[in-house]
PDB file of C-alpha atoms in Angstrom:
ATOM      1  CA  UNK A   1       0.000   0.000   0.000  1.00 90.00           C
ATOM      2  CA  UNK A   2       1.175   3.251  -1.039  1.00 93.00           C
ATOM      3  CA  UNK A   3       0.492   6.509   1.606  1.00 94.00           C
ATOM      4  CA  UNK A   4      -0.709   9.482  -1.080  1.00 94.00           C
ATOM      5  CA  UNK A   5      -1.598  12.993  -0.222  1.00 92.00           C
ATOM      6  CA  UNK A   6      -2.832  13.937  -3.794  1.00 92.00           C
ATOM      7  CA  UNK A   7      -2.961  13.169  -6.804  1.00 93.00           C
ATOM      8  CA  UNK A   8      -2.846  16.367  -9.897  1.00 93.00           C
ATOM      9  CA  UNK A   9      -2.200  16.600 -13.724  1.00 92.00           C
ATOM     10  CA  UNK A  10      -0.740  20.100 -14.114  1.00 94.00           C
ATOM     11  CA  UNK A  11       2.546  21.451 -15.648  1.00 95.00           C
ATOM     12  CA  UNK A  12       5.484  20.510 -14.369  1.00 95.00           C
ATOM     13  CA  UNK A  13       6.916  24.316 -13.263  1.00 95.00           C
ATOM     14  CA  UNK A  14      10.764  23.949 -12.158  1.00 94.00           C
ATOM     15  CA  UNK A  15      14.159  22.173 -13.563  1.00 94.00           C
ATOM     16  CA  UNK A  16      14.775  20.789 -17.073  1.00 95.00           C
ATOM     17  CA  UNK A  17      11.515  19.250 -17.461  1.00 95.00           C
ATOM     18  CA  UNK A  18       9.495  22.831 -17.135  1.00 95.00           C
ATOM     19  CA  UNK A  19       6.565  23.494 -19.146  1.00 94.00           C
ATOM     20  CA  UNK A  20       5.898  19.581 -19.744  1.00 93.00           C
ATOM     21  CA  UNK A  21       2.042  18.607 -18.813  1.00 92.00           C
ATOM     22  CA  UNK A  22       2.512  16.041 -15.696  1.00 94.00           C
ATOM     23  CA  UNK A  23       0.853  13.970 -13.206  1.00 94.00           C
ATOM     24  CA  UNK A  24       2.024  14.514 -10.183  1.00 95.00           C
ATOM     25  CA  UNK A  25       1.537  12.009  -7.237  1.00 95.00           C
ATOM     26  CA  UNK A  26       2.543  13.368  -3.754  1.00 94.00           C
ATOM     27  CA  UNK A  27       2.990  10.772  -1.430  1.00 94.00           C
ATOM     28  CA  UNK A  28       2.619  11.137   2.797  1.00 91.00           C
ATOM     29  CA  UNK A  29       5.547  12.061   4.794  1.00 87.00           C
ATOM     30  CA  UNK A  30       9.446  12.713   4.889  1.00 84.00           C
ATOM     31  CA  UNK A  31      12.341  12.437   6.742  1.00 77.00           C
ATOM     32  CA  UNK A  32      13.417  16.093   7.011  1.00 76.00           C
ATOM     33  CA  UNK A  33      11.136  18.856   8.208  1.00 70.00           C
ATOM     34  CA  UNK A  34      12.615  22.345   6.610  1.00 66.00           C
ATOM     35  CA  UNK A  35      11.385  25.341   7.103  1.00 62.00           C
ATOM     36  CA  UNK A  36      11.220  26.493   4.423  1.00 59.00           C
ATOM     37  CA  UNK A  37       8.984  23.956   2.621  1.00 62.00           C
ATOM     38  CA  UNK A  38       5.452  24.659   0.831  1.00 57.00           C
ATOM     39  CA  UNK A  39       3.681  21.473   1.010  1.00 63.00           C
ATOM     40  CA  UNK A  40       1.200  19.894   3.048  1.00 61.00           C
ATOM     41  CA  UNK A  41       1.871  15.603   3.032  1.00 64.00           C
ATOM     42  CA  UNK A  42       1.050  14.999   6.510  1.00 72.00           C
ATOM     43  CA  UNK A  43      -2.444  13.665   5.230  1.00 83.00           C
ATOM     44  CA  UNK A  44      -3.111  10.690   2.948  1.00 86.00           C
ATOM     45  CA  UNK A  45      -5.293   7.958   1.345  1.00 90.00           C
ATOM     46  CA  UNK A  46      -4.110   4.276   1.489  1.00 93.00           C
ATOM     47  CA  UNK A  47      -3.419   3.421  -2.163  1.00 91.00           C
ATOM     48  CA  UNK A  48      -2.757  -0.017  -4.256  1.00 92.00           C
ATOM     49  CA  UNK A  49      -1.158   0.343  -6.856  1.00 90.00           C
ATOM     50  CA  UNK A  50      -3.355  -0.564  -9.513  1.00 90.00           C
ATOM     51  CA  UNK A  51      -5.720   2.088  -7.313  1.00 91.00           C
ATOM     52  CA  UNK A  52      -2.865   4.770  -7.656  1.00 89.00           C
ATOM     53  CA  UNK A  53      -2.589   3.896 -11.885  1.00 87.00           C
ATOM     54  CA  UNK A  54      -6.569   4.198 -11.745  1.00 90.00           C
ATOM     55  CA  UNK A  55      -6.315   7.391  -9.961  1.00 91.00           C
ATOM     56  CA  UNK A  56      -4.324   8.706 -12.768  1.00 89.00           C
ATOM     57  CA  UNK A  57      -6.115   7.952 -15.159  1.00 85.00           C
ATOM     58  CA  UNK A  58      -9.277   9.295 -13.894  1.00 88.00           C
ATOM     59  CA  UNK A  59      -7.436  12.632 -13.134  1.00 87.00           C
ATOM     60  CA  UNK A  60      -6.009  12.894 -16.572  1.00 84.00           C
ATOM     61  CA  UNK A  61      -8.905  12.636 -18.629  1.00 79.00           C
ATOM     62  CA  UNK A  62      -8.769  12.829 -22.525  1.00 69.00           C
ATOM     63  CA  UNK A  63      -5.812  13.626 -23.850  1.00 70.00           C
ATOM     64  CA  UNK A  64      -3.942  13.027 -27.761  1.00 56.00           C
ATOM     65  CA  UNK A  65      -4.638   9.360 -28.590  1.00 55.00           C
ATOM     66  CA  UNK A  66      -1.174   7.559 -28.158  1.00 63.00           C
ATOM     67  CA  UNK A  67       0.747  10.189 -25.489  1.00 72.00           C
ATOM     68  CA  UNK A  68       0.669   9.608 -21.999  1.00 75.00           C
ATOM     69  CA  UNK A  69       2.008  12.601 -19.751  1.00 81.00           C
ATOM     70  CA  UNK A  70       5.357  12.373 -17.390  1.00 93.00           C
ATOM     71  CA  UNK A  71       4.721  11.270 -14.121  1.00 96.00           C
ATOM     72  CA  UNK A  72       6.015  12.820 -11.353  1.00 97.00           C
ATOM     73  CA  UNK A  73       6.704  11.392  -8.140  1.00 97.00           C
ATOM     74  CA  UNK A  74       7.460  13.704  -5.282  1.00 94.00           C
ATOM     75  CA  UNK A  75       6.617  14.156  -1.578  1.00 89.00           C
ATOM     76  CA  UNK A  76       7.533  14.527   0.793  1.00 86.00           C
ATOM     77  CA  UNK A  77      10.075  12.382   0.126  1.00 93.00           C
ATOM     78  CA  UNK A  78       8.842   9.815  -2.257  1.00 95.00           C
ATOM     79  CA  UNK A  79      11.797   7.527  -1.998  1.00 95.00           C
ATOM     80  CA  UNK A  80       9.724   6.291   1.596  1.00 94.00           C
ATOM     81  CA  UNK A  81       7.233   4.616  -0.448  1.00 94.00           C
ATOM     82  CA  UNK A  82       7.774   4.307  -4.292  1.00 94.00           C
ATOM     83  CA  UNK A  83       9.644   1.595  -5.297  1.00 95.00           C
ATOM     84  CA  UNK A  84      10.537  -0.023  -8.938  1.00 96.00           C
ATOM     85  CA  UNK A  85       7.641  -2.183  -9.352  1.00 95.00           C
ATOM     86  CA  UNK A  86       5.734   0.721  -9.381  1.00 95.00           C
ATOM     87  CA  UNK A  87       8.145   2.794 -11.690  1.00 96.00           C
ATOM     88  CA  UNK A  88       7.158  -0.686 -13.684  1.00 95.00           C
ATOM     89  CA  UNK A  89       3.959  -0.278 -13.714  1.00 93.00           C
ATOM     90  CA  UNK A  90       3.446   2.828 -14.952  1.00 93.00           C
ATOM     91  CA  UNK A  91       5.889   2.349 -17.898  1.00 94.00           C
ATOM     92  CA  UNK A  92       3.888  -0.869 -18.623  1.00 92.00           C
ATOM     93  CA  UNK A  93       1.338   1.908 -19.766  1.00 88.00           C
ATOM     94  CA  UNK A  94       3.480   4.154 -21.539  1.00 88.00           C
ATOM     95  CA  UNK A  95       4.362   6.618 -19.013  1.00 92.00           C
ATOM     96  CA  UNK A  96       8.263   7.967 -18.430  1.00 94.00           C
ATOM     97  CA  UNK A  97       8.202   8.394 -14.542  1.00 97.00           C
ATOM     98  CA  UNK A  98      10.241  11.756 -13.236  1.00 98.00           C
ATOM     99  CA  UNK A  99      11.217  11.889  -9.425  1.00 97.00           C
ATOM    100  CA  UNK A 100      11.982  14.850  -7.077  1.00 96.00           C
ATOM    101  CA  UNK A 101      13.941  13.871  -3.964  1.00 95.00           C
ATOM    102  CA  UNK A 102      15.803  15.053  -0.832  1.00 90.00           C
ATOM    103  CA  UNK A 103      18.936  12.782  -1.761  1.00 90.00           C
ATOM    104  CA  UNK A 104      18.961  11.296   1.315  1.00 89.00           C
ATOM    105  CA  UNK A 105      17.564   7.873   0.328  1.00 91.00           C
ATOM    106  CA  UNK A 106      18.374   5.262  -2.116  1.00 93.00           C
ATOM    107  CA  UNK A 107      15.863   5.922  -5.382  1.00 95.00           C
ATOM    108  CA  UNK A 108      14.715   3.408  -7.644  1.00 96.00           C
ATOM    109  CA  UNK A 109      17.438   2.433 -11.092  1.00 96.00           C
ATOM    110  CA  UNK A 110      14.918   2.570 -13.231  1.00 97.00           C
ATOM    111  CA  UNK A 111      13.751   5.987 -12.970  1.00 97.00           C
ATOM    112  CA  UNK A 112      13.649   7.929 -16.487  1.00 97.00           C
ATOM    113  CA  UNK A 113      14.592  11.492 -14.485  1.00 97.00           C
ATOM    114  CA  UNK A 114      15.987  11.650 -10.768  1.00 97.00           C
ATOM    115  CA  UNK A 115      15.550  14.984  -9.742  1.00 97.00           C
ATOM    116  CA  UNK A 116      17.816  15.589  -6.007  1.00 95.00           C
ATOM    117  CA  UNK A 117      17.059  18.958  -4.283  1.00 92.00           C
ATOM    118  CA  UNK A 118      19.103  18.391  -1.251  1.00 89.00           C
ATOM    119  CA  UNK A 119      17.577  20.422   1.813  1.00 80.00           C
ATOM    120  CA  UNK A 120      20.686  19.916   3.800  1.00 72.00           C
ATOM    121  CA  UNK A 121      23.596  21.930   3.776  1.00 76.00           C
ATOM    122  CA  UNK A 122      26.577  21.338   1.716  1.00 69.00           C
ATOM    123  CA  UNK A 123      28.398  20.354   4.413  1.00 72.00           C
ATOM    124  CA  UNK A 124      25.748  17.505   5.759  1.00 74.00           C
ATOM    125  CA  UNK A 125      24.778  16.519   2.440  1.00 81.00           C
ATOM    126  CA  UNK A 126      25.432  13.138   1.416  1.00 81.00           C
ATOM    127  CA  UNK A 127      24.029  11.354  -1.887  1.00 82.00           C
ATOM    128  CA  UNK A 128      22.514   8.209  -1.231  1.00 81.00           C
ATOM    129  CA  UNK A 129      21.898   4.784  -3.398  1.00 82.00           C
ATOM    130  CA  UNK A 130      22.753   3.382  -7.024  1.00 87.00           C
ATOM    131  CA  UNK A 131      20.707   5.824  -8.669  1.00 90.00           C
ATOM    132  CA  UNK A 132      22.617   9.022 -10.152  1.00 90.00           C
ATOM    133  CA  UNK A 133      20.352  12.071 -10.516  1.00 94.00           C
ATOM    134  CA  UNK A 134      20.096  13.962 -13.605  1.00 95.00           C
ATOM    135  CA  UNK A 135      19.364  16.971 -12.308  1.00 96.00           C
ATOM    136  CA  UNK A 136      20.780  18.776  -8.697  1.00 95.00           C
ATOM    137  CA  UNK A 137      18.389  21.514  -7.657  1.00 96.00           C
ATOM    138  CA  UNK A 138      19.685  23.533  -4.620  1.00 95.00           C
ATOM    139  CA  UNK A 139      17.332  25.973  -3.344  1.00 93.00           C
ATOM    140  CA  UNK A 140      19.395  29.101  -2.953  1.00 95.00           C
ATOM    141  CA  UNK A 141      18.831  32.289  -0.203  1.00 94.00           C
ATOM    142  CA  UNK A 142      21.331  34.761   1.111  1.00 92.00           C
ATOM    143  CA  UNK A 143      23.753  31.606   2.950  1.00 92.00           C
ATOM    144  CA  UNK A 144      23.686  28.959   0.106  1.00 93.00           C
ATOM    145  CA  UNK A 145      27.212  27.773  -1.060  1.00 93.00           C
ATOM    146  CA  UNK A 146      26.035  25.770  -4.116  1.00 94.00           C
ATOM    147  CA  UNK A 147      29.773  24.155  -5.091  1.00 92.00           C
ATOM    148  CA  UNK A 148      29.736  22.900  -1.467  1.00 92.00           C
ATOM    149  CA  UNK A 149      27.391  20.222  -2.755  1.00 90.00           C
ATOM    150  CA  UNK A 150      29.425  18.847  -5.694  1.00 89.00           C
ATOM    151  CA  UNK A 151      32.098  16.979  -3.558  1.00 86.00           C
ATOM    152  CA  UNK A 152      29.599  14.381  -3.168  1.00 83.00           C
ATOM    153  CA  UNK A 153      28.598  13.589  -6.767  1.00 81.00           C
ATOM    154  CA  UNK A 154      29.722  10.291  -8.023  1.00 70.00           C
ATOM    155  CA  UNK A 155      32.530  11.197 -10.190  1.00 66.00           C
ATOM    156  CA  UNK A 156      30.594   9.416 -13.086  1.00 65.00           C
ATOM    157  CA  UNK A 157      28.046  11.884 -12.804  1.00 75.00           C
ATOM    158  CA  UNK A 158      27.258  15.494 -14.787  1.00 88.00           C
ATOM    159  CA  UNK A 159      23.953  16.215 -13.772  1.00 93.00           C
ATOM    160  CA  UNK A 160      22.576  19.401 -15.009  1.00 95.00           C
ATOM    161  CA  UNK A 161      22.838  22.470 -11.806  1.00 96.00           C
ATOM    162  CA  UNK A 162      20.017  24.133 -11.108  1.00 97.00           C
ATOM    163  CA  UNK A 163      19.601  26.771  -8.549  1.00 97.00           C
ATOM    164  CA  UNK A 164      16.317  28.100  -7.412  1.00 96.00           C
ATOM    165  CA  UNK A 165      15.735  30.739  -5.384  1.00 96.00           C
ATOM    166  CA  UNK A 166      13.949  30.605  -2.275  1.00 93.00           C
ATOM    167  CA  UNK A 167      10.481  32.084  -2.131  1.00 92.00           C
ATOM    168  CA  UNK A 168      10.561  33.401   1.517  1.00 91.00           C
ATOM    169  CA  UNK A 169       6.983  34.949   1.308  1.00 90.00           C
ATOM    170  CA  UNK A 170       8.728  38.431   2.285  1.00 94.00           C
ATOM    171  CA  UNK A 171       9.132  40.405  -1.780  1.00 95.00           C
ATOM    172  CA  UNK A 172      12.101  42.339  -0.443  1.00 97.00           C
ATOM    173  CA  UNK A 173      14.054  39.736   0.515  1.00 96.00           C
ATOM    174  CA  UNK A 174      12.819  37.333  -2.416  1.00 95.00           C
ATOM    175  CA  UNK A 175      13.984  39.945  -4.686  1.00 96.00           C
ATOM    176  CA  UNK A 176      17.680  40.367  -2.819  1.00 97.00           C
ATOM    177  CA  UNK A 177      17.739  36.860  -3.300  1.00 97.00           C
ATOM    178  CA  UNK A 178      16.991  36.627  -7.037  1.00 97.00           C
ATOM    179  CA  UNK A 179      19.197  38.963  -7.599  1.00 97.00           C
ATOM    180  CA  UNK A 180      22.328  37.107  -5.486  1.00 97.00           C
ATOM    181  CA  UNK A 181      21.050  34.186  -7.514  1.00 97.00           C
ATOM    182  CA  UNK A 182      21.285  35.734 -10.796  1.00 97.00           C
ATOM    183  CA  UNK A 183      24.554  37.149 -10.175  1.00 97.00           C
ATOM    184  CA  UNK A 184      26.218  33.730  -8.705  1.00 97.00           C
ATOM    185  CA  UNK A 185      24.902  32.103 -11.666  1.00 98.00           C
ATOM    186  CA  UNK A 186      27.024  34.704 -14.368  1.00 98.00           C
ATOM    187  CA  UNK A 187      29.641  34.339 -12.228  1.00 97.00           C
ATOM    188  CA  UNK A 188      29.361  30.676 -12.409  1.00 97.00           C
ATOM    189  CA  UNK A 189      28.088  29.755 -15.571  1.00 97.00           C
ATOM    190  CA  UNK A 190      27.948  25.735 -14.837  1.00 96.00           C
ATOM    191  CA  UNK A 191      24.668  26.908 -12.915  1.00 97.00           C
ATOM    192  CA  UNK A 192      21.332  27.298 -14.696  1.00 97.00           C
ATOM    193  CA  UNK A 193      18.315  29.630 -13.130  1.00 97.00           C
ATOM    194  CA  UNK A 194      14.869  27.106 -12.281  1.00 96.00           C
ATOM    195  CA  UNK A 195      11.854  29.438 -11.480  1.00 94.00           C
ATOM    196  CA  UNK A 196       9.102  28.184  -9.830  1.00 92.00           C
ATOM    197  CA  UNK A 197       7.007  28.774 -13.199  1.00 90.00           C
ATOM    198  CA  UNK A 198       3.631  27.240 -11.474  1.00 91.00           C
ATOM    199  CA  UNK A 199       3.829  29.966  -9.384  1.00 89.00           C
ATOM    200  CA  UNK A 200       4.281  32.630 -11.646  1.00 86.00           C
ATOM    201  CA  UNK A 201       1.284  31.403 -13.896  1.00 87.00           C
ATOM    202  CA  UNK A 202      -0.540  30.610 -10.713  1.00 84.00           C
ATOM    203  CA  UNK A 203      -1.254  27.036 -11.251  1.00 88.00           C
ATOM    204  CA  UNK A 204      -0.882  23.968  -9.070  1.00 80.00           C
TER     205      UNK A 204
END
């Protein structure tokens, strides 16, 4: 039984996969508790998994004959709960299957896209399991050192490096932020800008 907190076809609004339509499937619970982070996953339905591929289904609707949307799996931290066979599953049906994840737990190989936003510092930050992301996303305010997380990359890996700025709910400092963001990132050019792009839009 899977623990999900919702279950939403939207765009997908941050990283390399922005502007792609996506189910997303938020699953209960995580090991860290920031406090910085935006999303309720305390609550949750008990879930099969042929009841979480129904689910999806039912909240995507009609779409073109012979596409199926990404899937993303997220949390929380999904990487408590979502395991291959159900990665399986839903490429049994045609879906590529997308994860966002702390870093802090082994994710499943066959993953199409391992997203890792670490929310520990550099420092603290260790990459766990088999499973190399494609993608780091560090969320970055006034005291982020972003090349203090690349020490623990697997020498084999290149993901792409994202930083995204922190929305604090205060506009003065979100803007002093951006703009430290913007400027690390001409400085260091090996960095890319993600926007939260759902927000901007105002979507889910």
């Amino acid at each position: 039984m899977y623990r999900v907190n919702l279950i939403f076809y939207s765009l997908q609004g941050e990283g390399r996969n922005t502007g792609r339509a996506a189910v997303f499937i938020r699953f209960a619970g995580c090991n860290l508790r920031c406090p910085f982070c935006d999303t309720e996953f305390d609550t949750f339905t008990e879930m099969t998994a042929d009841g979480l591929f129904a689910a999806i289904g039912t909240v995507v609707g009609s779409i073109a004959a012979d596409t199926s949307p990404l899937v993303v799996l997220t949390g929380g931290e999904p990487t408590l709960q979502a395991d291959e066979a159900l990665v399986d599953l839903l490429h049994q049906h045609g879906y590529e299957v997308a994860m966002e994840s702390n870093g802090t737990r082994p994710a499943p190989r066959n993953l199409d896209w391992l997203t890792v936003s670490p929310k520990l510092s550099g420092e603290k930050f260790k990459l766990s399991g088999e499973r190399l992301p494609d993608e780091l996303k560090i969320v970055f305010d006034e005291t982020t050192d972003p090349e203090s997380f690349l020490p623990t990359l697997n020498s084999h890996s290149s993901p792409l490096l994202y930083l995204q700025p922190c929305d604090t709910g205060d506009p003065i400092r979100n803007a002093a932020i951006m703009q430290r963001c913007v400027d690390y990132i001409k400085h260091h050019p090996q960095w890319r800008l993600s926007l939260q792009t759902h927000k901007l839009i105002g979507i889910e």
